[in-house]
Short mmCIF file of C-alpha atoms and ligand atoms in Angstrom, two decimals:
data_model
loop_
_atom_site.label_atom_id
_atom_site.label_comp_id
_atom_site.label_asym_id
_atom_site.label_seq_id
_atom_site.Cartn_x
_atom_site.Cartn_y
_atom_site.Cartn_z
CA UNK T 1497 -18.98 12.63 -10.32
CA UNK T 1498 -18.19 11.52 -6.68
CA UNK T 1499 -20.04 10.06 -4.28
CA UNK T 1500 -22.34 7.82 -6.46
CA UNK T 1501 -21.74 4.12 -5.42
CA UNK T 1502 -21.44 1.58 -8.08
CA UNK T 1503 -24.12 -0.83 -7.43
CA UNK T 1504 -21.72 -3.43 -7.94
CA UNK T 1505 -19.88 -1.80 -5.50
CA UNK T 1506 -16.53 -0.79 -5.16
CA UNK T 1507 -13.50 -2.12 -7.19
CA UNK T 1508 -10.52 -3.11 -4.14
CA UNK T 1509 -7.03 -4.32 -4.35
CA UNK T 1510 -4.98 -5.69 -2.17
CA UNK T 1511 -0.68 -5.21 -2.13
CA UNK T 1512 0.62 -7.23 0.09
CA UNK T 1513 4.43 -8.99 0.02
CA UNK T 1514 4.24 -11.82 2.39
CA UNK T 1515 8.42 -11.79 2.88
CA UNK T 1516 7.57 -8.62 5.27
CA UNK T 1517 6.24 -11.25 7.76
CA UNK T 1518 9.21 -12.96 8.54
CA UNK T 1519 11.16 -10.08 10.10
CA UNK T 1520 11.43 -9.47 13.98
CA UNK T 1521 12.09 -5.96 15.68
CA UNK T 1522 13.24 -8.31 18.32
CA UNK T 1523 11.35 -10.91 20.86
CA UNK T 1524 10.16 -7.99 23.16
CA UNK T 1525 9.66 -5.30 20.49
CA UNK T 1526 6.21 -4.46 20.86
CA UNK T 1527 6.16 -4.12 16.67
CA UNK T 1528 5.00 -7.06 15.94
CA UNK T 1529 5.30 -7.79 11.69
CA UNK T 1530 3.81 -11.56 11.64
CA UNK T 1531 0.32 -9.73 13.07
CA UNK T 1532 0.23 -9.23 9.48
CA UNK T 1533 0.51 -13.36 8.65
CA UNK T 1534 -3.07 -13.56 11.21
CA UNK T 1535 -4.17 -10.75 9.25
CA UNK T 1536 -3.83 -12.65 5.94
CA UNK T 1537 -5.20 -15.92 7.27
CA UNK T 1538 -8.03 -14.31 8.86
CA UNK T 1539 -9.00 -12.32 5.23
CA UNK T 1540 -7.98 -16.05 3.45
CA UNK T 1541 -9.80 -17.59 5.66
CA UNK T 1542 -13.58 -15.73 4.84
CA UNK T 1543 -13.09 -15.46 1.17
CA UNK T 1544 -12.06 -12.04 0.81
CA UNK T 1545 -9.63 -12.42 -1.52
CA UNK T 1546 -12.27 -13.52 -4.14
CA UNK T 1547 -13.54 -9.98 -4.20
CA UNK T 1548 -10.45 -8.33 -5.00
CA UNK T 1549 -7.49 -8.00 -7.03
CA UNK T 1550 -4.41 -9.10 -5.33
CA UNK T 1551 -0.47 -8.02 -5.67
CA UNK T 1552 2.54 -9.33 -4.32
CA UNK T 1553 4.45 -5.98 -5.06
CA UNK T 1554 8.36 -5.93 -6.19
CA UNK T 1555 10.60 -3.95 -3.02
CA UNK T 1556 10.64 -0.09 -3.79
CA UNK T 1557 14.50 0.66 -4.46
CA UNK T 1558 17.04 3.02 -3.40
CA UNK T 1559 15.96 5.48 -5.70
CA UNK T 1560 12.42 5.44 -4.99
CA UNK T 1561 12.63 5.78 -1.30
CA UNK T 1562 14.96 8.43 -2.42
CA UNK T 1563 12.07 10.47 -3.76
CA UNK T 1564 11.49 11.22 0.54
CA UNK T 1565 14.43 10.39 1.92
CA UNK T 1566 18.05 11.95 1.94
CA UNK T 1567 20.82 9.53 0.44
CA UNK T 1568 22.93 9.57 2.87
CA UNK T 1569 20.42 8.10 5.63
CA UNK T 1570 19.41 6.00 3.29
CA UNK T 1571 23.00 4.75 2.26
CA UNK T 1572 23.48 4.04 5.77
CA UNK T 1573 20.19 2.56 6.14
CA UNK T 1574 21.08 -0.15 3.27
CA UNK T 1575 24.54 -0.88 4.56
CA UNK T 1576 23.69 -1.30 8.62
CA UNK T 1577 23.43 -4.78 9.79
CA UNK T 1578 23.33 -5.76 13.67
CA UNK T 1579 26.82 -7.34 12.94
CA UNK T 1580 28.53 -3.81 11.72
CA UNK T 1581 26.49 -1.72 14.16
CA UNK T 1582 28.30 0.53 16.37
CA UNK T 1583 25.90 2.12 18.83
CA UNK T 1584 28.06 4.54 19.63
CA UNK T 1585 28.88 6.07 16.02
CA UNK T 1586 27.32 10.00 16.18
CA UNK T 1587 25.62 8.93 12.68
CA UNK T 1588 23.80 5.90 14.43
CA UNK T 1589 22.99 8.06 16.83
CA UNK T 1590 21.87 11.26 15.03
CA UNK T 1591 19.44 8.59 12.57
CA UNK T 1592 17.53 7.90 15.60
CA UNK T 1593 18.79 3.79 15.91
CA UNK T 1594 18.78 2.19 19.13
CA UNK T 1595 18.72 4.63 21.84
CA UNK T 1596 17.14 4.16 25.69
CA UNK T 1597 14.35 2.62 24.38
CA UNK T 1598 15.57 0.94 21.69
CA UNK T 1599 12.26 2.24 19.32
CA UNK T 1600 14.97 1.60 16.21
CA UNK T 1601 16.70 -1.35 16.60
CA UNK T 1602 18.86 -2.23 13.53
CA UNK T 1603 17.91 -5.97 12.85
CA UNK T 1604 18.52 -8.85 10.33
CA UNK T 1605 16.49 -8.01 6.78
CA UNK T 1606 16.12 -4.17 8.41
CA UNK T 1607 16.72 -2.66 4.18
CA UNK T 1608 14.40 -5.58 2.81
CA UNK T 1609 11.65 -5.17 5.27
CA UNK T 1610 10.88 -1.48 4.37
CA UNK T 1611 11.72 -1.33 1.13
CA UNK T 1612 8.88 -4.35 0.98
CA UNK T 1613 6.76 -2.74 2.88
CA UNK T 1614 7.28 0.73 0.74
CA UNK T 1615 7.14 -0.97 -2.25
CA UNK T 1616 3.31 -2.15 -1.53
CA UNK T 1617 2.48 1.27 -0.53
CA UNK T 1618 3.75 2.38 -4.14
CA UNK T 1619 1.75 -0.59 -5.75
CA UNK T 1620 -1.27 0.73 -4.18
CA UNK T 1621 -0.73 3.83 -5.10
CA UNK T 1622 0.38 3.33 -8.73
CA UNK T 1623 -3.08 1.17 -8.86
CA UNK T 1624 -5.02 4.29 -8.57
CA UNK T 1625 -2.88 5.78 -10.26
CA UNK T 1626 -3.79 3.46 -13.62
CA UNK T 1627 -7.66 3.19 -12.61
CA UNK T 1628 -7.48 0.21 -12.05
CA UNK T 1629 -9.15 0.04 -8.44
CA UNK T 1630 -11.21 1.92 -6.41
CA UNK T 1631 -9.25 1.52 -2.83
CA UNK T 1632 -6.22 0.15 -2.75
CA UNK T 1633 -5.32 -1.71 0.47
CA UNK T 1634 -1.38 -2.06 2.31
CA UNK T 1635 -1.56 -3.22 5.53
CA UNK T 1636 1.89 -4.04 6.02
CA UNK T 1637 2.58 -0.27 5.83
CA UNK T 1638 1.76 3.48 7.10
CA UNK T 1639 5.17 4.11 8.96
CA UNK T 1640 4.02 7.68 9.66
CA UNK T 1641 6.97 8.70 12.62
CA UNK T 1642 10.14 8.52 9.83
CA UNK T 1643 11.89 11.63 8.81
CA UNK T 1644 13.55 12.03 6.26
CA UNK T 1645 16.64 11.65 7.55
CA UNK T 1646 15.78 9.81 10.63
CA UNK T 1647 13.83 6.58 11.84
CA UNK T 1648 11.44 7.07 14.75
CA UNK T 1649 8.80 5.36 16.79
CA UNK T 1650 9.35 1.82 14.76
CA UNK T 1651 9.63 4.15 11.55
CA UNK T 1652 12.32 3.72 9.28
CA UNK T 1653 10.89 4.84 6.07
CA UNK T 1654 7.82 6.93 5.44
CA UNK T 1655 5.97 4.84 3.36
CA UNK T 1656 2.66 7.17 3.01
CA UNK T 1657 5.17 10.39 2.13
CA UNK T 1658 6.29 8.30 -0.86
CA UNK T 1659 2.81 6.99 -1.54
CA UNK T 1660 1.40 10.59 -1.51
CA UNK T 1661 4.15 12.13 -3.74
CA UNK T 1662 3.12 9.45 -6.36
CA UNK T 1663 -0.35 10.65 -6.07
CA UNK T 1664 0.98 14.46 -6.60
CA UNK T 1665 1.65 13.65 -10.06
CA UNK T 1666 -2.51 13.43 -11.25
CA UNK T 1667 -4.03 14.90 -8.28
CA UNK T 1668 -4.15 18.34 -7.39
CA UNK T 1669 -5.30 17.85 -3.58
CA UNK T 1670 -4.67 14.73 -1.42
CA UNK T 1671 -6.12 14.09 1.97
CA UNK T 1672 -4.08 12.43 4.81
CA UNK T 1673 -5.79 10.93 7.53
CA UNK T 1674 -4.34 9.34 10.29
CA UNK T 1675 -6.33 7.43 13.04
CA UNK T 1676 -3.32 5.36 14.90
CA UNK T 1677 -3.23 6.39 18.50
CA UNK T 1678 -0.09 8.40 18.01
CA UNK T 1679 0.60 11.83 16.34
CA UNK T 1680 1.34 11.45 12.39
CA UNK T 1681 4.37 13.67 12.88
CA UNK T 1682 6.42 12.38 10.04
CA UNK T 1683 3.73 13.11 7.31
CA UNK T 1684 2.26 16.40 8.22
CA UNK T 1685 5.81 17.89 8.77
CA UNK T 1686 6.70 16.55 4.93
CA UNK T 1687 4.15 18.44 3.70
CA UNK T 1688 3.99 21.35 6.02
CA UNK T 1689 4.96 23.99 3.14
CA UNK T 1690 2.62 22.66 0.15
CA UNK T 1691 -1.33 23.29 0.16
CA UNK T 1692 -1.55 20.18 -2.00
CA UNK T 1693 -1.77 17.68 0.76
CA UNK T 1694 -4.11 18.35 3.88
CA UNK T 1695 -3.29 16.10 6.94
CA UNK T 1696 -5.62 15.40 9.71
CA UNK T 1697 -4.45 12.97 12.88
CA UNK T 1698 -6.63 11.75 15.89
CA UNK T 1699 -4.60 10.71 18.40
CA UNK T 1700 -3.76 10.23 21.93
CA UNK T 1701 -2.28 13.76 23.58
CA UNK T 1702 -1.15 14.37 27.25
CA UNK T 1703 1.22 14.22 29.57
CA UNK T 1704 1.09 11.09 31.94
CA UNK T 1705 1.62 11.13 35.51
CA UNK T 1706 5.34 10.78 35.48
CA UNK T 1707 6.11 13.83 33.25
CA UNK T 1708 6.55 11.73 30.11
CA UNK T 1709 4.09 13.08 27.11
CA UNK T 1710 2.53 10.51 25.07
CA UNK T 1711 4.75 9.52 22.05
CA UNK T 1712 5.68 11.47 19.82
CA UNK T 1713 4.08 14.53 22.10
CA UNK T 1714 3.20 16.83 19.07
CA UNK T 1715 -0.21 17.29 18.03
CA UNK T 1716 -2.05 19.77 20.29
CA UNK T 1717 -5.47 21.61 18.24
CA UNK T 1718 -3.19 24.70 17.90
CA UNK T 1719 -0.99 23.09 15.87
CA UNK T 1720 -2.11 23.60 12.48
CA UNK T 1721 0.97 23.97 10.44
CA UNK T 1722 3.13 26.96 9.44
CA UNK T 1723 1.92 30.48 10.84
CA UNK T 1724 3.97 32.42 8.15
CA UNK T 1725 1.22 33.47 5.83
CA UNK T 1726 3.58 33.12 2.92
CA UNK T 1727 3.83 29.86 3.72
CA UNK T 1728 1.11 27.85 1.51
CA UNK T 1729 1.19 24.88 3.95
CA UNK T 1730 -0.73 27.42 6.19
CA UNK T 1731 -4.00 25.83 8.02
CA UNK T 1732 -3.44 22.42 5.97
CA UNK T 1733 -3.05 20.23 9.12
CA UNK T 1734 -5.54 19.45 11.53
CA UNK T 1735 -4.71 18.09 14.87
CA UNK T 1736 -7.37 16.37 17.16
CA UNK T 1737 -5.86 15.49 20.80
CA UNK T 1738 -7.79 12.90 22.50
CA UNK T 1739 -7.44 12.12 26.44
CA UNK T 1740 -7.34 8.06 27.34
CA UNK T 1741 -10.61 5.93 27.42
CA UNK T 1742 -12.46 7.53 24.58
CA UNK T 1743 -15.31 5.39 24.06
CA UNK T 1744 -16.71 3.89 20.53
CA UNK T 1745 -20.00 6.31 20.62
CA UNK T 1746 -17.85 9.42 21.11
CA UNK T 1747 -15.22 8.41 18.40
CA UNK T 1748 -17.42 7.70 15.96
CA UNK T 1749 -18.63 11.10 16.26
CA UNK T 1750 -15.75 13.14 16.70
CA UNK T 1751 -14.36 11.55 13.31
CA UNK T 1752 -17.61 12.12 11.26
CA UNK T 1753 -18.18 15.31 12.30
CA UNK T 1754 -14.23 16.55 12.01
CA UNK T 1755 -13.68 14.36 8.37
CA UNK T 1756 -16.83 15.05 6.95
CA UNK T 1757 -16.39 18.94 7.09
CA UNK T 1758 -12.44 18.41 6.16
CA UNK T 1759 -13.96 16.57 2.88
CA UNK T 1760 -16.24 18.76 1.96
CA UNK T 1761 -14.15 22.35 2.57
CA UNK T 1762 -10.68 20.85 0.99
CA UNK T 1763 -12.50 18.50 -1.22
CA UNK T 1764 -9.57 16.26 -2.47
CA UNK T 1765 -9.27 14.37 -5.36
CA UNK T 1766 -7.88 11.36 -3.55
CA UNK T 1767 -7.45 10.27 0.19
CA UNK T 1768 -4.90 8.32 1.72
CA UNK T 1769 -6.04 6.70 5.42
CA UNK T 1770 -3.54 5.12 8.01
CA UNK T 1771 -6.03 2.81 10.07
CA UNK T 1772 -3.49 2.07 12.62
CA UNK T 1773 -5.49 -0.40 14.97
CA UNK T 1774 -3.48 0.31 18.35
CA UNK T 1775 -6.54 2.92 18.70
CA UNK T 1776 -8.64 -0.17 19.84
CA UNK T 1777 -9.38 -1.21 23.42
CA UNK T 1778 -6.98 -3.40 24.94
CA UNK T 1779 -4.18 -2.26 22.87
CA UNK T 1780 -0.66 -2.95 24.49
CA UNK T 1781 0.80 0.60 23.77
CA UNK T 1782 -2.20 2.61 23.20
CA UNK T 1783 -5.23 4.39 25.53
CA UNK T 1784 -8.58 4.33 23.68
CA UNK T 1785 -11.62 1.70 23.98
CA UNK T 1786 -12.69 1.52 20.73
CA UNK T 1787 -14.01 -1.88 19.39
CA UNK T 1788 -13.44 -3.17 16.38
CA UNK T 1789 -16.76 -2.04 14.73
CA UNK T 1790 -16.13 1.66 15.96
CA UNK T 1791 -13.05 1.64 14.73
CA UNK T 1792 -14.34 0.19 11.05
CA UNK T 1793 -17.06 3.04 10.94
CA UNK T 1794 -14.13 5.61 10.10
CA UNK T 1795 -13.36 3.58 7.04
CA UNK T 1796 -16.88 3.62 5.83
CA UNK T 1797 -17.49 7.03 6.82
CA UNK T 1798 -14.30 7.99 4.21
CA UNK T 1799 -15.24 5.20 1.53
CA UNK T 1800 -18.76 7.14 1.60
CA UNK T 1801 -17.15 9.81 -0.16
CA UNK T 1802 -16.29 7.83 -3.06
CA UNK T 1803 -12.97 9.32 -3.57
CA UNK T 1804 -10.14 7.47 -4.83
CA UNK T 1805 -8.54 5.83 -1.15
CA UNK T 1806 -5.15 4.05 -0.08
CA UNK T 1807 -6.12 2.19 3.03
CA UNK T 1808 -2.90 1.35 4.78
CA UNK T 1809 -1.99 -0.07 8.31
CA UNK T 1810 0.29 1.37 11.28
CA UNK T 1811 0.54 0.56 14.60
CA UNK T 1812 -1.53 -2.02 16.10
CA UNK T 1813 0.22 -3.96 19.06
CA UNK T 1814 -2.16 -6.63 20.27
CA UNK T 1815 -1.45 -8.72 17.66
CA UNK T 1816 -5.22 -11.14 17.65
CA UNK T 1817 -7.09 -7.45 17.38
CA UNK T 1818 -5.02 -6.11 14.90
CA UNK T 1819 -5.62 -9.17 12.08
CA UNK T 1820 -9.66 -9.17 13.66
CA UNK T 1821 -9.84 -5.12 12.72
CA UNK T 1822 -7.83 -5.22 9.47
CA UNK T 1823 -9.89 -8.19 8.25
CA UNK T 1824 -13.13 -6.82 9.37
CA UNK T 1825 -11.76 -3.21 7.50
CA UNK T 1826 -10.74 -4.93 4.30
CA UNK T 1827 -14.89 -6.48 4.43
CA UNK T 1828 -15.92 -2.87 4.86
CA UNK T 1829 -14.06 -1.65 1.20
CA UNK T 1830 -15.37 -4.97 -0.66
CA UNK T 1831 -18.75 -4.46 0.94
CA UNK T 1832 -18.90 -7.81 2.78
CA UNK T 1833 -21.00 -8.51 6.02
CA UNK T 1834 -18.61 -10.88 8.05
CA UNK T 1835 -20.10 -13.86 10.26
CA UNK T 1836 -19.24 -13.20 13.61
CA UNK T 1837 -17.94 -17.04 14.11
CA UNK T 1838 -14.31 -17.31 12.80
CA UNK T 1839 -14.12 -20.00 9.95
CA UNK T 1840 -13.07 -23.08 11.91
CA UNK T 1841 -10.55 -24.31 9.15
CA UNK T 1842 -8.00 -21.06 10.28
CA UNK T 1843 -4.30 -22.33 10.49
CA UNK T 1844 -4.22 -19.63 13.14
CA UNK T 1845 -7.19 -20.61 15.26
CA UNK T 1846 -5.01 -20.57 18.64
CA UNK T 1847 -4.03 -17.57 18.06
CA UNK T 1848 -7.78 -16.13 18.68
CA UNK T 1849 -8.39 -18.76 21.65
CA UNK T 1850 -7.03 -18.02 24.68
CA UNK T 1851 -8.76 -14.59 24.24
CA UNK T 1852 -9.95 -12.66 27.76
CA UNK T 1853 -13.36 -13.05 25.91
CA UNK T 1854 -13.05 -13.43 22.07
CA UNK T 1855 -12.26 -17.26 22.15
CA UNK T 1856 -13.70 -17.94 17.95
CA UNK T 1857 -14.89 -14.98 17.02
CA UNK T 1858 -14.18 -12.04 14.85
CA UNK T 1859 -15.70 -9.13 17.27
CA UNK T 1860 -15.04 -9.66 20.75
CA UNK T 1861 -16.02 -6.78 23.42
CA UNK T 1862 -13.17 -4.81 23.48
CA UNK T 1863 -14.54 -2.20 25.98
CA UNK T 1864 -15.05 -5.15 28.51
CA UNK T 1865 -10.47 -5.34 28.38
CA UNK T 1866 -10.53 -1.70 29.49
CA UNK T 1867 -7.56 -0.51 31.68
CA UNK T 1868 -8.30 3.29 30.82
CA UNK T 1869 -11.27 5.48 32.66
CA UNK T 1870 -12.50 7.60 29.91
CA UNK T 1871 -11.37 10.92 30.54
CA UNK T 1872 -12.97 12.47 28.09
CA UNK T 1873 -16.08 14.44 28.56
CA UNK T 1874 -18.84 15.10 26.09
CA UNK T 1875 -18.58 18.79 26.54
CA UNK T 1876 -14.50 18.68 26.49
CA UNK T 1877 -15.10 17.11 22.78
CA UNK T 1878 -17.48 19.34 21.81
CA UNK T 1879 -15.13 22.33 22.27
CA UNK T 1880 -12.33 20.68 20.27
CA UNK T 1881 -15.02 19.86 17.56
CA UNK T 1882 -15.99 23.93 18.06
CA UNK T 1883 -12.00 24.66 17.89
CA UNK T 1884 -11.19 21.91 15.05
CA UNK T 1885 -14.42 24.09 13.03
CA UNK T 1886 -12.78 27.57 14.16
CA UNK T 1887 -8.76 25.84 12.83
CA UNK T 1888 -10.76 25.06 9.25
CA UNK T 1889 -12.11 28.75 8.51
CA UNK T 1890 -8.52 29.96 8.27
CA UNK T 1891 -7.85 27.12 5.27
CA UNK T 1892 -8.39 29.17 2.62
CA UNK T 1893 -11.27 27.63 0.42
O1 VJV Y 221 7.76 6.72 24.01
C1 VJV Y 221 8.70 6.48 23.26
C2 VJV Y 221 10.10 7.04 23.42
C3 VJV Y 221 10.64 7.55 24.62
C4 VJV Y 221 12.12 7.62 24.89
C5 VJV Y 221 12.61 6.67 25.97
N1 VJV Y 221 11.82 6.78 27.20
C6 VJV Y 221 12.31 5.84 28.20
C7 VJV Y 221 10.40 6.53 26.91
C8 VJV Y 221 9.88 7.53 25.91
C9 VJV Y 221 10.25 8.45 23.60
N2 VJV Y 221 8.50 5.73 22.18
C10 VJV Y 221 7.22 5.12 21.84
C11 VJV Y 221 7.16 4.93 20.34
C12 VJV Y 221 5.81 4.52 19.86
C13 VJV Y 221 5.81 4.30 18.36
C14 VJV Y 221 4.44 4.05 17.79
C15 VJV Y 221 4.49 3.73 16.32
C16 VJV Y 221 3.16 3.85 15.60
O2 VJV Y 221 2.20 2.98 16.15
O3 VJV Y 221 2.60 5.14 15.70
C17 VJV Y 221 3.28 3.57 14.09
C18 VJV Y 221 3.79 2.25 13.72
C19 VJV Y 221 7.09 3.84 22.55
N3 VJV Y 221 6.00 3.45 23.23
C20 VJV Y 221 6.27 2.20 23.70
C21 VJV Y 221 7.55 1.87 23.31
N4 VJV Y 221 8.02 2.91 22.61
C22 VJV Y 221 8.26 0.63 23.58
C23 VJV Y 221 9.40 0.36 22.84
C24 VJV Y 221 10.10 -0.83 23.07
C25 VJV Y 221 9.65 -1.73 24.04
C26 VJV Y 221 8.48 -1.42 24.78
C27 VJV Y 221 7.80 -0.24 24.53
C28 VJV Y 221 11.25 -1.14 22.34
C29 VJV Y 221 11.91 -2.34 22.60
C30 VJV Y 221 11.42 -3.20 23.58
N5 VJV Y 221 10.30 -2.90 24.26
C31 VJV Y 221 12.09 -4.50 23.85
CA1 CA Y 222 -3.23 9.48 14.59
ZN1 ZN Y 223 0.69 4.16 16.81
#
């Protein structure tokens, strides 16, 4: 029943809340929300949205993030403002706000922007849910660092935990896959203890040349859940560390090869994918060289299956790249082949100027920005492909 594409291709909806947009992390925060207004103009601005079904999704509520979280975080969560902040207070502390690096800040809207950004992540999953699309795109969320009862790495509420448990209730098996730059921490240690959900990150892993490992520093190919054999979360998370520079050839095959054999072994009946875009060259916080088109290929790859998909965002920290990869992404589910001149009539059109070398157009060379030697050999990734194969016999079928 899967896997045959509808000639008229694929039915997509989009859940987007524009109020998300008009909350700052503050001015030097490298979490950036109004990447997601360039994002909008750019897909506005070709048309997409005539090939999908849009949704300006209600905010989840207390009870609904509830359904992850523990109420007392989240009690605290809905009540902190920067005005009643106290930096000091052990429970500010112990939730993971503010700190050395200030990851967490508490800021004005903080309860409004993730329950709107939840709430879309809900819409899209509630939409396949009903049948009523195909894939279901949120860019505005995939928060995959929060806890339950704490907020890390710009993560305040796990939007894709919530969005998964939904999908619990028809589906018997959901896939997780997660290719932001950094570990998915937060979602494969939800469902560490439950062979219903099978999570699989790529992702930068290393220590740099100070001592400091790259954030969150979990995620080695050992790490495969739970050893306890009682444990049923046993062998249901798959962890591919990557070294900086990877390149767009090597990517591209490291994710076919890994996702295709995850699909077919654990063969879900729905798939939830966090394209977070700070995996792309250039990025301000991450350490790949992938283009935009390389980075795309992992979302056709998945839609291949034809499973059921929730397509959501993540990190992404150059904002121009982020909107140019989501947009190009959200052509990929409709089908659409993209003109590589951006529509002149953009309200945005600055914004994807004063580019190093995309000045007007949708897929600059994002190798050419490269600040990271590619440190990854062929034959180093074909022993994690050899160990990722090895990690996937002891899943049991
Ligand atoms: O690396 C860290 C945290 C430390 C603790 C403090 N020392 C000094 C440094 C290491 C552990 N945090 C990462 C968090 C990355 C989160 C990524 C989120 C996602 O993309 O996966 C999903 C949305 C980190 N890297 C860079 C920064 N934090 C950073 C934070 C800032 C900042 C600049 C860089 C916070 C505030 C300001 N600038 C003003
Ligand atoms: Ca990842
Ligand atoms: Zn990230």
């Amino acid at each position: 029943e899967y896997g045959l594409e509808r000639p008229q291709g694929y039915s997509v909806s989009f859940h987007y809340n524009p109020h998300v947009e008009y909350h700052h992390f503050g001015s030097s925060h490298p979490m950036k929300p109004w990447r997601l207004t360039l994002t909008k103009q750019l897909v506005l601005s070709y048309g997409l949205e005539y090939t999908m079904d849009l949704y300006e999704p209600r905010p989840a509520n207390f009870n609904e993030l509830n359904i992850f979280h523990d109420r007392e975080y989240l009690s605290y969560l809905s009540e902190i403002t920067p005005q009643n902040a106290k930096p000091d207070d052990p429970q500010y502390i112990a939730y993971g706000f503010g700190g050395d690096s200030n990851d967490c800040p508490v800021f004005d809207g903080l309860w409004n922007y993730v329950s709107l950004y939840t709430g879309a992540s809900m819409s899209a999953a509630y939409n396949l849910l009903n049948k009523q699309s195909d894939i279901a795109i949120n860019w505005s969320g995939g928060l995959h660092h929060a806890k339950k009862n704490l907020a890390s790495g710009f993560c305040y509420v796990n939007d894709i935990v919530i969005a998964i448990q939904l999908l619990l209730t028809q589906h018997q098996r959901v896939l997780y896959i997660d290719i932001d730059v950094h570990h998915g921490d937060g979602v494969e240690q939800a469902f560490e203890s439950t062979d219903r959900v099978f999570t699989l990150s790529f992702h930068k892993y290393g220590i740099d040349r100070h001592g400091w490992p790259f954030f969150p520093g979990t995620g080695n190919i050992d790490e495969m859940g739970p050893k306890d054999p009682a444990n049923r979360g046993k062998a249901h998370s798959l962890n591919i560390p990557i070294d900086d520079g990877i390149d767009d050839h090597q990517y591209k095959y490291l994710f076919k090869t890994v996702t295709s054999k995850v699909i077919e072994k654990y063969n879900p009946q729905a798939i939830v994918l966090q394209s977070g875009a700070d995996s792309l060259g250039g990025d301000r916080l991450g350490r790949f060289n992938l283009n935009i088109k390389a980075h795309g290929s992992c979302i056709e790859t998945v839609k291949s299956f034809g499973r059921p998909l929730i397509l959501i965002g993540g990190g992404g920290y150059t904002p121009r790249n982020v909107a140019r990869t989501w947009c190009h992404e959200t052509a990929v589910c409709v089908g659409a082949t993209l003109h590589n001149d951006l529509p002149t009539h953009i309200p945005y059109l600055q914004a994807f100027q004063g580019d190093e070398n995309g000045g007007g157009i949708l897929y600059p060379d994002l190798h050419n920005t490269k600040r990271h030697d590619n440190l990854n050999t062929d034959a180093a990734l074909q022993k994690l492909i050899e160990k990722a194969m090895e990690n996937l016999r002891y899943m049991e079928g």
